[in-house]
Amino acid sequence: MSTAADAIEIDPIERRYGVLAAAEWRTLLNLFELAGGFTLIVQVVPDMAGARLCRDELQTWLVRRSRRLEVIEPTSPAALHVAAETLFNLPEDPYRGAIWLAAAPGPEVPEPDEWDLAWRHALVGLNQQRNRLRRQFRQPLVLVGNDRLVPIMQEVAVDLWSVRSLSLRIEPGREALIQATPLEPMREQPEAFQDGTAPDPELALRMADRLRGRPGQESGLATLLARAGHGFAARGRWAEAEAALREAADLFEQFGPQPEAIWSWITLGDRFVATRRTDQARNAYAKAAATAERLARAEPDRADYQRDLAASYDRMGYLYRALGQGEAAREAFANALAIAERLARAEPDRPGYQRDLSVSYERMGDLYGALGQGKAARETFAKVLAIAERLARAEPDRADYQRDLAASYDRMGDLYRALGQGEAAREAFAKALAIAERLARAEPDRAGYQRDLSVSFEKMGDLYRALGQGEAGREAFAKALAIAERLARAEPDRADYQRDLSVSYSKMGDVYFALGQAEAARQAYAKALDIAERLARAEPDRADYQRDLGASYQRMGDLYSALDQGEAAREIFAKLVEIFERLVGAEPDRADYQRDLVASLVRQAQITERAVAREHVQRALGIVEALQASGRLAPSDAWMLPVLRQLLDAPPP
Amino acid sequence: MALSKEERGFLRGLHTRVADRALEPDDPLYEPIHQQLNEDDPVAIMQGRIELADVQTMQLFSGFSGCGKTTELFRLRRDLRKQGYIVLYADALAYVNQFEPLTIADMLMVVAGAFSDALKSDLQIDMQQESFWERLRRFIERIEVRPSGSEAKLEYSSPGHSILGGIKAGLSIRAELKTGSNFRRQLQEFLSAYLVQLQRDVEQFFEDGAKAIWAREGEDKQIVFILDQLERLRGDYRNWQQVIRCVQQLFNEHLDRLRMPYVHCIYSVPAWLAFLAPRPPDMTMLATMRLWNRDSQRTPYPKGREIFRSLMRRRISDADAVRLFGPAADAAIERLIEACGGHVRDLLRMVQEVLARTTVLPVDSGVIDRVISATRRDFLPIALDDARLLHDIGVKQNLEPETLDETAIERLSRFFNTHLVMYFENGESWYDTHPLIRDEVARIVSDEKPTE
């Protein structure tokens, strides 16, 4: 049975852009309530997806008041060019509650200048006939554009600008702050020892002991130590793994570089990353790269050395990205890509090289995305898709090629979604889902395929939710959750399945939250939090588990906050801040942790009394300013500074 | 006059004794060639490397066709066993098709599969009924892990599904490896994409194999695995270039992948790998037994001739030799030894041919002439280009090819495998042409000169 709390309405704008944007939006609605007759409202949104979201919200709001929204959404610069004429040609309509003229091309449109020019022309026309506007229309007129709209208006339609009643910005704010770009899980090394192939470390050590102190046997000793290290690592005995791998790597370095040395350093580096020892990780990856470079230089024709070198660059890029050093990351990924391209060009028929190339493109595409270079990201992901399609076409029976293809569709879907191209995203995700369903049907007992399917359902669910199709989203997430529950039940000791289950509960909770079913959301979040706490307790050194726990706290805190349970929310957010303070303390170089901390401070500020809130925001601003000063603030995060300054000026109650 | 029944029996007996086959070192017919020379004994070198390295090593062993590689590997096996080593031996040709390109993925399967079979056949260890072939099937079935980039979930796949379809249909991986079938090609391509994982799997199999041996024999026992006959990889007229390329890549790029944990591995490999720069490390070449010294006169090397005479005596006693060749038996045998150029197999084949041509005892010298003549004829005709290169090798007693591309390697391999050229090693490596072709090569080259 629903409770009063269940009846809350969660504003989709808040869900998407955060409370600042939602507050702006409420101001607009308040104005609608108050104003009678014509008012001019200028609204800035990031892109057309944002415009459509606001439009739908306004439409819903007006329909509840038995009125309708007149929508003018030019689909081309030419159509915008004549927008004034279109507007003045509208027939009279007593049920019209507002006029919505929107053209907000995102950063990815092919001809931004043409759109600017069209807006100029339209605004000049409206400016000239501003009195006619007042006379002809008795409803608010909302002009919706991207961040170019205001400067253009100030330049060519200053009179119109001066009569505006409200200008507002719906942009990513607090919510985006909390959703700091997560550091992706490290790509599983194909070189890693996996279940069933992990060496017996004790045996390797015993054999290594036979060679200790025997001159001339250092290389053999190093090989055995590396084997022992990998065996310990596969068993999670990290202290022993580190000791063995370090000794092996040092011996390799001292007595001549060998390919095993590269992977000893890389394995160590991965461990350092996972355990928040950034400097050591950087050092280990650098040594891996140096060894690989030396080997590759000595024998430039050896493709395996080239591949090892590419793997080392890849790891460096990954770390730099996490440290917020975008340019260094780009350079490292570009080095890896150059090698992959060279190998693929030399032997175009080798599927392995094509896949390497595809992975390198993915890395670059991800980075472009993070750097806000959407066009470059799209072009790069298109190359990934082209490779996957070619391989899958050549051998349609190969399940791994089908999986690559599905992953490529997912990536394109993610990108389209980010660009606000919902239909294109839906098509891409649907193709991925179709492949996942086919594979899962062909081998229903295979846990891996079930997981693939679960991921696909979640992607569809995410998209439906973003498109405001809450019920469809709920269905998709429910399917994903059912699979996750089944897998976790079948193998309860597998931490990865538990983690999946936690993610699935969180997503279900999000849907319930968005649908206004607060109690159901709370229950789902509680289950997710329980798992996250358990995992974090079991392996307190693992930063990813700590971040998972942070994400769970954040969701729960948001819920309490929305339910006006301030005390509970404060308690949760305090834990959230504590987690990220700990992570930052351990690894101050990690820009992503700094970002997480900023987000948790802002969140805490939202529910704290004014004076304390200011302190939190001030501290968050200090972190962002420091990141900017050290060149580690990602371009895509540049918006944080004005938002935080604005928050500082008027901190939330 | 026709041979009597008894004489035919005598010839049959001799024929059996001169039959060419790899000999165990304890065989009465075995002649300890390399042990008698005051030079590097390849078997002792390999054994030394194993003894010094203790836990694990990898060595390559080679020599040109007919120089007695397998016989020497048998000796190594015996000597190591005497020292307490557990030695497993396998013939690679039971697993690979010498006329098909061999990739590193194939090689890893062959190495582990052969080790698995040898464990069972030589030591009756069946790894709890789980052969490598069964593991390989599971490996192909096993999941590959990679992240989806979505909420930290990892995706799994079974990329080998389509491959396994073939196995489930009743195909045996081991049998298929010897074919050039579509299935094999698919398997090869598939595994090439998952090479590192395959390598880990193979290494793990060796570790498990070593543990199984030690469980029975004690952990102080060291294990040696000899995989013989890989030198026979040569392709055919359609694909020799591809096969050479593959072998070159296999032993140049992927040699490290063939090191197996806790086992001393010895692979016999194509001899032309020794031409490459850099020569693969720890490669031991079995040279031809030399009958002359490296000088312009090719002065005789008495020790070599002595050894060959001793070898012949093990197969044909002095009394039998006199009965076969008459009072001038020594001279007849000397002529045959001279004509064989130092190749035991060729010497034995010539004796077999003498026996086949015998119509009366003792044989007259004409038979020996005809046999030597027939042997020479087997080398002919020699193409002009080949004659030029052979002449150059003979004059320099060295090998200085202008290039070492696939064509050059194929040509040199042909020279060595047909014994047009021989490889010697006595403190230094050197080469020379077969004595039976020198005159012909000189004639071809000299005939060519006036027209130039």
GROMACS .gro file of N, CA and C in nm, chain B residues 22-27 30-37 39-48 50-51 61 67-83 85 87 89 224 226 228 266 284-287 289 307 314:
model
  174
  675ALA      N    1   6.681  -4.544  -3.699
  675ALA     CA    2   6.738  -4.477  -3.582
  675ALA      C    3   6.773  -4.584  -3.479
  676LEU      N    4   6.892  -4.575  -3.426
  676LEU     CA    5   6.938  -4.679  -3.334
  676LEU      C    6   6.940  -4.629  -3.191
  677GLU      N    7   6.906  -4.722  -3.103
  677GLU     CA    8   6.927  -4.693  -2.962
  677GLU      C    9   7.077  -4.702  -2.936
  678PRO      N   10   7.129  -4.626  -2.843
  678PRO     CA   11   7.274  -4.626  -2.823
  678PRO      C   12   7.328  -4.761  -2.775
  679ASP      N   13   7.240  -4.844  -2.720
  679ASP     CA   14   7.287  -4.974  -2.674
  679ASP      C   15   7.278  -5.081  -2.783
  680ASP      N   16   7.229  -5.041  -2.898
  680ASP     CA   17   7.218  -5.136  -3.008
  680ASP      C   18   7.360  -5.173  -3.053
  683TYR      N   19   7.509  -4.964  -3.317
  683TYR     CA   20   7.533  -4.821  -3.294
  683TYR      C   21   7.682  -4.791  -3.287
  684GLU      N   22   7.722  -4.693  -3.367
  684GLU     CA   23   7.862  -4.651  -3.365
  684GLU      C   24   7.871  -4.518  -3.291
  685PRO      N   25   7.944  -4.512  -3.183
  685PRO     CA   26   7.953  -4.386  -3.107
  685PRO      C   27   8.042  -4.284  -3.177
  686ILE      N   28   7.989  -4.227  -3.283
  686ILE     CA   29   8.069  -4.138  -3.367
  686ILE      C   30   8.125  -4.019  -3.289
  687HIS      N   31   8.033  -3.943  -3.229
  687HIS     CA   32   8.074  -3.815  -3.170
  687HIS      C   33   8.155  -3.831  -3.042
  688GLN      N   34   8.138  -3.946  -2.979
  688GLN     CA   35   8.213  -3.969  -2.856
  688GLN      C   36   8.361  -3.996  -2.886
  689GLN      N   37   8.389  -4.040  -3.009
  689GLN     CA   38   8.527  -4.076  -3.040
  689GLN      C   39   8.611  -3.956  -3.084
  690LEU      N   40   8.542  -3.850  -3.120
  690LEU     CA   41   8.613  -3.733  -3.170
  690LEU      C   42   8.653  -3.644  -3.053
  692GLU      N   43   8.619  -3.360  -3.017
  692GLU     CA   44   8.548  -3.236  -3.051
  692GLU      C   45   8.420  -3.230  -2.970
  693ASP      N   46   8.346  -3.120  -2.988
  693ASP     CA   47   8.222  -3.104  -2.912
  693ASP      C   48   8.124  -3.215  -2.946
  694ASP      N   49   8.080  -3.281  -2.843
  694ASP     CA   50   7.978  -3.384  -2.862
  694ASP      C   51   7.841  -3.317  -2.841
  695PRO      N   52   7.758  -3.310  -2.943
  695PRO     CA   53   7.631  -3.236  -2.928
  695PRO      C   54   7.544  -3.288  -2.815
  696VAL      N   55   7.548  -3.419  -2.796
  696VAL     CA   56   7.466  -3.476  -2.688
  696VAL      C   57   7.519  -3.430  -2.553
  697ALA      N   58   7.652  -3.428  -2.540
  697ALA     CA   59   7.710  -3.383  -2.412
  697ALA      C   60   7.678  -3.235  -2.389
  698ILE      N   61   7.676  -3.158  -2.498
  698ILE     CA   62   7.645  -3.015  -2.483
  698ILE      C   63   7.503  -2.998  -2.430
  699MET      N   64   7.411  -3.070  -2.491
  699MET     CA   65   7.270  -3.056  -2.449
  699MET      C   66   7.252  -3.105  -2.306
  700GLN      N   67   7.316  -3.216  -2.276
  700GLN     CA   68   7.304  -3.269  -2.141
  700GLN      C   69   7.362  -3.170  -2.039
  701GLY      N   70   7.474  -3.111  -2.077
  701GLY     CA   71   7.537  -3.013  -1.988
  701GLY      C   72   7.445  -2.896  -1.959
  703ILE      N   73   7.129  -2.892  -1.957
  703ILE     CA   74   7.021  -2.936  -1.867
  703ILE      C   75   7.072  -2.948  -1.723
  704GLU      N   76   7.188  -3.008  -1.710
  704GLU     CA   77   7.240  -3.029  -1.575
  704GLU      C   78   7.272  -2.898  -1.503
  714PHE      N   79   6.744  -2.857  -3.139
  714PHE     CA   80   6.843  -2.950  -3.189
  714PHE      C   81   6.816  -2.970  -3.337
  720CYS      N   82   7.171  -3.729  -4.091
  720CYS     CA   83   7.297  -3.719  -4.016
  720CYS      C   84   7.289  -3.788  -3.880
  721GLY      N   85   7.175  -3.846  -3.849
  721GLY     CA   86   7.166  -3.928  -3.728
  721GLY      C   87   7.109  -3.856  -3.607
  722LYS      N   88   7.020  -3.761  -3.631
  722LYS     CA   89   6.966  -3.681  -3.519
  722LYS      C   90   6.890  -3.768  -3.419
  723THR      N   91   6.799  -3.850  -3.473
  723THR     CA   92   6.716  -3.928  -3.382
  723THR      C   93   6.802  -4.025  -3.302
  724THR      N   94   6.899  -4.081  -3.368
  724THR     CA   95   6.990  -4.173  -3.297
  724THR      C   96   7.059  -4.101  -3.181
  725GLU      N   97   7.101  -3.977  -3.209
  725GLU     CA   98   7.170  -3.901  -3.103
  725GLU      C   99   7.072  -3.860  -2.993
  726LEU      N  100   6.949  -3.832  -3.030
  726LEU     CA  101   6.849  -3.798  -2.927
  726LEU      C  102   6.822  -3.921  -2.839
  727PHE      N  103   6.825  -4.039  -2.902
  727PHE     CA  104   6.808  -4.162  -2.822
  727PHE      C  105   6.924  -4.175  -2.722
  728ARG      N  106   7.042  -4.136  -2.769
  728ARG     CA  107   7.159  -4.145  -2.679
  728ARG      C  108   7.141  -4.047  -2.563
  729LEU      N  109   7.095  -3.927  -2.598
  729LEU     CA  110   7.072  -3.827  -2.493
  729LEU      C  111   6.971  -3.881  -2.391
  730ARG      N  112   6.866  -3.943  -2.444
  730ARG     CA  113   6.764  -3.998  -2.353
  730ARG      C  114   6.825  -4.102  -2.260
  731ARG      N  115   6.904  -4.191  -2.318
  731ARG     CA  116   6.965  -4.295  -2.235
  731ARG      C  117   7.057  -4.234  -2.129
  732ASP      N  118   7.140  -4.141  -2.173
  732ASP     CA  119   7.238  -4.083  -2.079
  732ASP      C  120   7.167  -4.008  -1.966
  733LEU      N  121   7.061  -3.936  -2.002
  733LEU     CA  122   6.988  -3.861  -1.899
  733LEU      C  123   6.918  -3.956  -1.803
  734ARG      N  124   6.861  -4.060  -1.859
  734ARG     CA  125   6.793  -4.157  -1.772
  734ARG      C  126   6.892  -4.218  -1.674
  735LYS      N  127   7.013  -4.243  -1.727
  735LYS     CA  128   7.115  -4.300  -1.637
  735LYS      C  129   7.145  -4.205  -1.521
  736GLN      N  130   7.131  -4.074  -1.550
  736GLN     CA  131   7.156  -3.974  -1.446
  736GLN      C  132   7.035  -3.953  -1.355
  738TYR      N  133   6.720  -3.875  -1.464
  738TYR     CA  134   6.615  -3.789  -1.520
  738TYR      C  135   6.498  -3.874  -1.571
  740VAL      N  136   6.272  -3.902  -1.871
  740VAL     CA  137   6.277  -3.850  -2.008
  740VAL      C  138   6.158  -3.903  -2.088
  742TYR      N  139   5.972  -3.897  -2.469
  742TYR     CA  140   6.008  -3.874  -2.608
  742TYR      C  141   5.882  -3.883  -2.693
  877VAL      N  142   6.256  -3.431  -1.858
  877VAL     CA  143   6.301  -3.387  -1.991
  877VAL      C  144   6.197  -3.435  -2.093
  879ILE      N  145   6.143  -3.461  -2.505
  879ILE     CA  146   6.206  -3.446  -2.638
  879ILE      C  147   6.097  -3.459  -2.744
  881ASP      N  148   6.070  -3.477  -3.125
  881ASP     CA  149   6.158  -3.501  -3.240
  881ASP      C  150   6.082  -3.480  -3.372
  919ILE      N  151   6.330  -3.023  -2.540
  919ILE     CA  152   6.422  -3.025  -2.654
  919ILE      C  153   6.337  -3.046  -2.779
  937THR      N  154   7.161  -2.654  -3.097
  937THR     CA  155   7.275  -2.742  -3.121
  937THR      C  156   7.257  -2.807  -3.257
  938MET      N  157   7.361  -2.799  -3.337
  938MET     CA  158   7.354  -2.859  -3.471
  938MET      C  159   7.436  -2.987  -3.475
  939LEU      N  160   7.378  -3.088  -3.532
  939LEU     CA  161   7.452  -3.212  -3.552
  939LEU      C  162   7.514  -3.205  -3.691
  940ALA      N  163   7.647  -3.201  -3.694
  940ALA     CA  164   7.714  -3.183  -3.824
  940ALA      C  165   7.730  -3.317  -3.894
  942MET      N  166   7.954  -3.607  -4.045
  942MET     CA  167   8.087  -3.660  -4.008
  942MET      C  168   8.184  -3.629  -4.122
  960ILE      N  169   8.633  -4.403  -3.823
  960ILE     CA  170   8.500  -4.418  -3.759
  960ILE      C  171   8.402  -4.483  -3.857
  967ARG      N  172   8.059  -5.295  -3.771
  967ARG     CA  173   7.948  -5.337  -3.683
  967ARG      C  174   7.838  -5.403  -3.764
   0.00000   0.00000   0.00000
